[in-house]
Amino acid sequence: MSGPAAGTAHAATTTDVVCLGESMVTFLPSQPGRLADVPSFGRGIGGAESNVACALAAAGHRAAWVGRVGADGFGDHLVETIAGYGVDTSAVRRDPDRPTGIYFRTATDRGTGAHEVAYYRAGSAASAMSPANVPYEELFAGRILHLSGITAALSADCLALLRELTAPRPGRPLVSFDVNHRPRLWRDGDAGVLLELARRCDLVFVGEDEAEEAWGIVGAEAIRAALPEPSVVVVKRGSAGATVFASGRRPGPRSSNAGGADNGPGPRSTEGVGGEGAPGSRSTEVAQAVGRDTVTVVPALRVDVVAAVGAGDAFAAGFLSATLRGLPVRDRVRHGHLMAAAVLTVPGDLTEPPARDHADRLVALDDGAWGRLRLGPGWTAADRAHEEVRTP
C-alpha cells in the first residue's frame, strides 16, 4: 500500500480528532535530583500525540490514537492506559520484532540545564511506521488529523509518512501540526524539515523559542512570514501568552452528524474571528487585522507550577477542543491556557481537565478578571469559577 488514494473522503465521520505518533512508557522519578541519584521510578505514559488524544477524550470529544507498539508488556500497558481515557486505539499496530520505546526523566523543568531525559527508543516499533504500513482509512476518518514534528525525527520512513499525510489532496481532514522541536532528536538531522512540513498543514502550533532554535527565526511576525500557507498559526510565547494569526482561507474541520459530546453546530471559518476580545479601556488582549490575517494576542495565566511537563500538548488539546466547538480564536487560546494549567498543577503529563461549563465560565471572564486569575493544584475540581479569581 503506497498511500491514500486522492479524493478519499468519508461520508459519515464519527471521530473528531485522530492523532498519530509514538507513545512510550515513561518512568517518573520518586524524588528530585539527578537520574544517577533517584532511587526509584513510577511508571506512566508519555507521547505528544497520545497526550493530545487523551486530553481531548477526557474533555468529551471522540478521539483516536494511531501508533505502533511492540508485542510486549509495555505495549500492552500503553494501549490499555490510553484506551482507559476513552481514546479509540483500535488502529494501533503491534510489531512482533521491535520493542515499545521507554524513557526516564528527572523532575526538573525541561527548559533548564538540570533536566535529564534518557530515551530508549532507537529501533522502536514506532520508528518503523511508514507510508506502507499505516491505516489510512482510520487516519483520514476524523474531522482533524493531528501530527507532531517528533514523528518526523524518528526515522526516514516516519518522515516519509508525514510528508505523505501532509500532502495536499481533495477530501483530507484539517491537518493540525505541532512543531515540537526536540534538539536531541535532530542531532544527526536537519530540523529545517519541520518548516517544510508545517507549511503543508492547515493549523500549526509553534513556540517562539523552538522556531529560533530550529530555524533561526525570531519573533511571532517573522514566524508567520515563514509560514504563509497555514490558515491558522499559533505562536506560543511562554509566560507572555500566545499570538494567533488566522487568515480564514480554509474553513474549520468538516462537520459530523454523528452523536457525541460535540453536538452543536459545526465550527465556523476562522475568517473574521479573533475580534471577540472582552471590552475594556486597557485591554490585555489584542485582536486586529494585519494584512490578510486577524492577529489575536492572549496573555498566559499565572499558575502555581507543580511540574513543567506536558503543557504544550495540553494547550494544543484545549485549542483543538474549542476549534471543534466553533469558538472564536480568543476563546480557543484561553481554553488552551486552561488545559495547560490543569497539567502544570499535577506531577505527570496527563490529568482530568476542568469540566466544560467550569472552563467556559473562566473563558468568559473579562480581561481584568482573566488577568487576575491564578491557578494552583486542585483548581480543576472547584465548583464555581469565581473561586479561582484571586487578586495579587
Coordinates of C-alpha atoms in Angstrom, one line a residue:
M1 CA 0.0 0.0 0.0
S2 CA 1.8 3.2 -1.2
G3 CA -0.6 5.7 0.3
P4 CA -4.1 7.0 0.3
A5 CA -6.0 7.5 -2.9
A6 CA -6.6 11.0 -4.0
G7 CA -10.0 12.2 -3.2
T8 CA -10.5 9.8 -0.3
A9 CA -13.5 11.1 1.7
H10 CA -15.8 9.8 4.4
A11 CA -19.5 10.5 4.2
A12 CA -20.1 9.7 7.9
T13 CA -17.3 10.9 10.1
T14 CA -17.6 9.5 13.6
T15 CA -14.3 10.7 15.1
D16 CA -13.4 14.3 16.0
V17 CA -9.6 14.1 16.1
V18 CA -7.2 11.4 15.0
C19 CA -3.7 11.7 16.5
L20 CA -0.7 9.8 15.0
G21 CA 2.7 9.4 16.7
E22 CA 4.9 7.5 19.1
S23 CA 3.8 6.9 22.7
M24 CA 6.3 5.5 25.2
V25 CA 6.3 4.2 28.7
T26 CA 7.8 6.9 30.9
F27 CA 9.5 6.4 34.2
L28 CA 8.9 9.3 36.6
P29 CA 11.3 9.9 39.5
S30 CA 10.3 9.3 43.1
Q31 CA 12.2 12.4 44.1
P32 CA 14.1 15.4 42.6
G33 CA 17.7 15.0 41.7
R34 CA 20.0 13.6 39.0
L35 CA 19.0 10.4 37.3
A36 CA 22.0 8.8 38.9
D37 CA 20.7 9.6 42.4
V38 CA 17.0 8.8 42.0
P39 CA 16.3 5.5 43.9
S40 CA 13.1 4.5 42.2
F41 CA 10.7 5.5 39.5
G42 CA 7.0 5.3 38.9
R43 CA 5.6 4.1 35.6
G44 CA 3.5 6.4 33.4
I45 CA 2.9 7.0 29.7
G46 CA 4.2 9.8 27.5
G47 CA 3.8 10.8 23.9
A48 CA 2.9 14.2 22.5
E49 CA 0.1 12.9 20.2
S50 CA -1.3 10.4 22.6
N51 CA -1.3 13.0 25.3
V52 CA -3.5 15.2 23.0
A53 CA -5.8 12.3 22.2
C54 CA -6.2 11.5 26.0
A55 CA -6.9 15.1 26.9
L56 CA -9.5 15.5 24.1
A57 CA -11.2 12.3 25.1
A58 CA -11.3 13.4 28.7
A59 CA -12.9 16.6 27.6
G60 CA -15.7 14.7 25.9
H61 CA -14.6 14.5 22.3
R62 CA -14.2 11.4 20.1
A63 CA -10.5 10.9 19.8
A64 CA -8.4 8.2 18.3
W65 CA -4.7 7.4 18.6
V66 CA -2.9 5.7 15.8
G67 CA 0.6 4.3 16.5
R68 CA 2.8 1.3 16.6
V69 CA 4.0 -0.5 19.7
G70 CA 5.8 -3.7 20.4
A71 CA 4.1 -7.0 21.1
D72 CA 5.4 -6.7 24.7
G73 CA 4.2 -5.8 28.2
F74 CA 5.0 -2.2 27.8
G75 CA 2.9 -2.1 24.6
D76 CA 0.0 -3.7 26.4
H77 CA 0.4 -1.0 29.2
L78 CA 0.3 1.8 26.6
V79 CA -2.7 0.6 24.7
E80 CA -4.7 -0.2 27.8
T81 CA -3.9 3.1 29.6
I82 CA -4.6 5.3 26.6
A83 CA -7.9 3.4 25.9
G84 CA -8.7 3.9 29.6
Y85 CA -9.0 7.7 28.9
G86 CA -11.7 6.9 26.3
V87 CA -9.4 7.0 23.3
D88 CA -10.1 4.7 20.4
T89 CA -6.9 2.6 20.0
S90 CA -8.4 0.0 17.5
A91 CA -6.0 1.2 14.8
V92 CA -2.8 0.7 16.8
R93 CA -0.5 -1.8 15.2
R94 CA 1.6 -4.3 17.2
D95 CA 5.1 -5.1 16.0
P96 CA 6.4 -8.6 16.8
D97 CA 10.0 -7.7 16.1
R98 CA 10.6 -4.3 17.6
P99 CA 10.1 -3.1 21.2
T100 CA 8.0 -0.4 22.7
G101 CA 10.0 2.7 23.5
I102 CA 10.7 3.8 27.0
Y103 CA 12.3 6.8 28.7
F104 CA 13.4 8.1 32.1
R105 CA 13.3 11.7 33.1
T106 CA 14.1 13.9 36.1
A107 CA 11.6 16.1 37.9
T108 CA 13.1 19.4 36.8
D109 CA 11.7 21.8 34.1
R110 CA 12.5 20.6 30.6
G111 CA 13.8 24.1 29.8
T112 CA 16.5 24.1 32.4
G113 CA 20.0 22.8 32.1
A114 CA 19.4 20.4 35.1
H115 CA 16.7 18.5 33.2
E116 CA 17.8 15.0 32.2
V117 CA 16.0 12.5 29.8
A118 CA 17.3 9.1 28.9
Y119 CA 15.5 7.7 25.9
Y120 CA 15.5 4.1 24.9
R121 CA 13.6 4.4 21.6
A122 CA 16.1 3.7 18.9
G123 CA 14.7 0.9 16.7
S124 CA 11.4 1.1 18.5
A125 CA 8.2 -0.2 16.9
A126 CA 7.0 3.4 16.3
S127 CA 10.2 4.2 14.4
A128 CA 9.1 1.6 11.8
M129 CA 5.9 3.5 10.9
S130 CA 5.9 4.2 7.1
P131 CA 3.6 5.1 4.2
A132 CA 3.3 1.4 3.6
N133 CA 2.0 0.2 7.0
V134 CA -0.4 2.7 8.5
P135 CA -4.2 2.5 8.3
Y136 CA -5.0 5.5 6.0
E137 CA -8.8 4.9 6.2
E138 CA -8.7 5.4 10.0
L139 CA -6.2 8.3 9.8
F140 CA -8.5 10.2 7.4
A141 CA -11.7 9.3 9.3
G142 CA -11.7 12.3 11.6
R143 CA -12.6 15.9 11.4
I144 CA -9.0 16.8 12.4
L145 CA -5.7 14.9 11.9
H146 CA -3.2 15.9 14.5
L147 CA 0.5 15.3 13.9
S148 CA 3.8 16.3 15.5
G149 CA 7.3 17.0 14.4
I150 CA 8.6 14.4 16.8
T151 CA 7.4 11.7 14.4
A152 CA 9.5 13.2 11.6
A153 CA 12.7 12.7 13.6
L154 CA 12.2 9.0 14.4
S155 CA 13.3 7.6 11.1
A156 CA 13.4 8.2 7.3
D157 CA 10.3 6.1 7.0
C158 CA 8.5 8.2 9.6
L159 CA 9.5 11.4 7.8
A160 CA 8.2 9.9 4.5
L161 CA 4.9 9.2 6.3
L162 CA 4.5 12.7 7.5
R163 CA 5.2 14.0 4.0
E164 CA 2.5 11.7 2.7
L165 CA 0.0 12.7 5.3
T166 CA 0.6 16.5 4.9
A167 CA 0.4 16.4 1.1
P168 CA -2.5 18.4 -0.3
R169 CA -5.3 16.3 -1.7
P170 CA -9.1 16.6 -2.0
G171 CA -11.1 15.4 0.9
R172 CA -8.3 15.4 3.5
P173 CA -9.3 16.5 7.0
L174 CA -8.0 19.6 8.6
V175 CA -4.4 18.8 9.4
S176 CA -3.0 20.1 12.7
F177 CA 0.8 20.1 13.3
D178 CA 2.6 20.8 16.5
V179 CA 6.3 21.5 15.6
N180 CA 7.5 20.0 18.9
H181 CA 11.2 20.5 18.1
R182 CA 13.3 18.2 20.2
P183 CA 17.0 19.1 19.7
R184 CA 18.2 15.7 20.9
L185 CA 16.3 14.0 18.1
W186 CA 17.8 16.2 15.5
R187 CA 21.4 16.0 16.3
D188 CA 22.1 14.0 13.2
G189 CA 19.3 15.5 11.0
D190 CA 18.1 18.8 9.6
A191 CA 15.3 20.4 11.7
G192 CA 14.5 22.6 8.8
V193 CA 12.3 19.8 7.5
L194 CA 9.9 20.8 10.3
L195 CA 9.3 24.1 8.5
E196 CA 8.6 22.3 5.2
L197 CA 6.1 20.1 7.0
A198 CA 4.4 22.9 8.8
R199 CA 3.9 24.9 5.6
R200 CA 1.8 21.9 4.2
C201 CA -0.6 22.0 7.2
D202 CA -3.8 23.9 8.0
L203 CA -3.2 24.7 11.7
V204 CA 0.3 25.0 13.2
F205 CA 1.4 25.2 16.8
V206 CA 5.0 26.5 17.3
G207 CA 6.9 28.0 20.2
E208 CA 8.9 31.2 19.7
D209 CA 11.9 29.5 21.4
E210 CA 11.8 26.4 19.2
A211 CA 11.4 28.5 16.0
E212 CA 14.5 30.4 16.9
E213 CA 16.5 27.2 17.8
A214 CA 15.3 25.1 14.9
W215 CA 15.1 27.7 12.1
G216 CA 16.9 30.8 13.4
I217 CA 13.6 32.8 13.1
V218 CA 12.9 35.4 15.8
G219 CA 9.5 36.8 16.7
A220 CA 5.9 36.0 16.0
E221 CA 5.6 38.1 12.9
A222 CA 8.7 36.6 11.4
I223 CA 7.4 33.1 12.1
R224 CA 4.1 33.9 10.3
A225 CA 6.1 35.3 7.4
A226 CA 8.0 31.9 7.2
L227 CA 4.6 30.0 7.4
P228 CA 2.3 31.9 5.0
E229 CA 0.4 28.8 3.9
P230 CA -1.4 27.6 7.0
S231 CA -4.7 29.3 7.7
V232 CA -4.0 29.4 11.4
V233 CA -0.6 29.7 13.1
V234 CA -0.4 29.7 16.9
V235 CA 2.8 31.1 18.2
K236 CA 3.3 30.1 21.8
R237 CA 5.3 32.7 23.8
G238 CA 5.7 31.1 27.2
S239 CA 4.8 33.4 30.1
A240 CA 3.9 36.2 27.5
G241 CA 0.9 34.1 26.2
A242 CA 0.2 33.3 22.6
T243 CA -0.3 35.1 19.3
V244 CA -2.6 33.6 16.7
F245 CA -2.5 34.5 13.0
A246 CA -5.8 33.5 11.3
S247 CA -6.4 34.1 7.6
G248 CA -9.7 32.3 7.2
R249 CA -8.8 30.8 3.8
R250 CA -9.8 27.3 4.9
P251 CA -13.0 26.5 6.9
G252 CA -12.9 24.7 10.2
P253 CA -12.9 20.9 10.4
R254 CA -15.6 19.2 8.5
S255 CA -18.8 18.8 10.5
S256 CA -20.0 15.4 11.7
N257 CA -23.6 14.2 12.0
A258 CA -22.6 11.6 14.5
G259 CA -23.6 11.8 18.1
G260 CA -21.2 12.7 20.9
A261 CA -20.2 15.5 23.2
D262 CA -19.8 17.9 20.3
N263 CA -23.4 18.1 19.1
G264 CA -23.7 21.8 18.4
P265 CA -23.3 23.5 15.0
G266 CA -20.2 22.8 13.0
P267 CA -17.2 25.1 13.5
R268 CA -17.2 28.5 11.8
S269 CA -14.5 29.6 9.4
T270 CA -11.6 31.3 11.1
E271 CA -12.2 34.3 8.9
G272 CA -13.2 37.3 10.9
V273 CA -12.8 35.7 14.3
G274 CA -10.4 36.9 16.9
G275 CA -12.2 40.2 17.4
E276 CA -14.1 38.7 20.3
G277 CA -11.8 40.3 23.0
A278 CA -13.5 41.5 26.1
P279 CA -14.2 45.2 26.3
G280 CA -12.2 47.5 28.5
S281 CA -10.2 50.7 28.3
R282 CA -7.0 48.8 28.8
S283 CA -7.5 45.5 27.2
T284 CA -4.9 42.9 27.9
E285 CA -5.9 41.1 24.7
V286 CA -5.5 42.4 21.2
A287 CA -7.3 41.3 18.0
Q288 CA -6.6 43.3 14.9
A289 CA -6.5 42.9 11.1
V290 CA -3.0 42.8 9.8
G291 CA -2.9 42.3 6.0
R292 CA -4.8 39.1 5.2
D293 CA -4.7 38.0 8.9
T294 CA -6.6 38.6 12.0
V295 CA -4.0 38.7 14.8
T296 CA -5.1 37.8 18.3
V297 CA -2.9 38.1 21.3
V298 CA -3.9 36.4 24.5
P299 CA -1.9 36.6 27.7
A300 CA -0.9 33.5 29.7
L301 CA -2.4 32.7 33.1
R302 CA -0.5 32.8 36.4
V303 CA 0.0 29.2 37.5
D304 CA 1.5 27.7 40.6
V305 CA 3.5 25.1 38.7
V306 CA 4.0 21.6 40.1
A307 CA 5.8 20.1 37.1
A308 CA 6.5 21.8 33.8
V309 CA 5.9 18.9 31.5
G310 CA 3.0 18.2 29.1
A311 CA 1.8 21.8 29.0
G312 CA 2.3 22.1 25.2
D313 CA 0.3 19.0 24.4
A314 CA -2.5 20.2 26.8
F315 CA -2.5 23.6 25.2
A316 CA -2.9 22.1 21.8
A317 CA -5.8 19.9 23.1
G318 CA -7.6 22.8 24.6
F319 CA -7.2 24.8 21.4
L320 CA -8.4 21.9 19.2
S321 CA -11.4 21.3 21.6
A322 CA -12.5 24.9 21.2
T323 CA -11.9 24.7 17.5
L324 CA -14.2 21.7 17.2
R325 CA -16.9 23.6 19.1
G326 CA -16.6 26.6 16.7
L327 CA -15.5 29.1 19.4
P328 CA -13.8 32.4 18.4
V329 CA -10.0 32.5 18.4
R330 CA -9.6 34.3 21.7
D331 CA -11.6 31.6 23.4
R332 CA -9.7 28.8 21.7
V333 CA -6.4 30.3 23.1
R334 CA -8.0 30.7 26.6
H335 CA -9.1 27.1 26.6
G336 CA -5.6 26.1 25.6
H337 CA -4.2 28.1 28.5
L338 CA -6.7 26.4 30.9
M339 CA -5.9 22.9 29.7
A340 CA -2.2 23.7 30.1
A341 CA -2.8 25.0 33.6
A342 CA -4.5 21.8 34.5
V343 CA -1.4 19.7 33.6
L344 CA 1.1 22.2 35.1
T345 CA -0.6 21.8 38.5
V346 CA -0.1 18.0 38.7
P347 CA 3.1 15.9 38.7
G348 CA 2.5 14.0 35.4
D349 CA 1.8 14.7 31.7
L350 CA -1.9 13.9 31.9
T351 CA -4.8 14.9 34.3
E352 CA -8.5 15.3 34.3
P353 CA -9.4 18.6 32.6
P354 CA -11.8 21.1 34.1
A355 CA -15.5 20.5 33.5
R356 CA -16.6 22.1 30.3
D357 CA -19.0 24.5 32.0
H358 CA -16.3 25.5 34.5
A359 CA -13.8 26.2 31.8
D360 CA -16.4 28.1 29.7
R361 CA -17.1 30.4 32.7
L362 CA -13.4 31.1 33.1
V363 CA -13.0 31.7 29.4
A364 CA -15.9 34.2 29.5
L365 CA -14.2 36.4 32.2
D366 CA -13.5 40.0 31.2
D367 CA -9.9 41.0 30.6
G368 CA -9.4 42.3 34.1
A369 CA -10.7 39.1 35.8
W370 CA -8.7 36.9 33.4
G371 CA -5.6 38.9 34.3
R372 CA -6.1 38.4 38.0
L373 CA -6.7 34.7 37.6
R374 CA -4.2 32.5 39.4
L375 CA -4.5 28.7 39.4
G376 CA -2.9 26.2 41.7
P377 CA -3.1 22.5 42.5
G378 CA -6.7 21.3 42.7
W379 CA -8.2 24.1 40.8
T380 CA -10.0 21.9 38.2
A381 CA -12.2 20.5 41.0
A382 CA -13.6 23.9 42.0
D383 CA -17.3 24.2 41.7
R384 CA -17.5 27.9 40.8
A385 CA -15.3 29.9 38.5
H386 CA -15.1 32.9 40.9
E387 CA -13.3 30.7 43.4
E388 CA -10.3 30.7 41.2
V389 CA -10.1 34.5 40.8
R390 CA -7.6 35.9 43.3
T391 CA -6.1 39.3 43.2
P392 CA -2.4 39.6 43.8

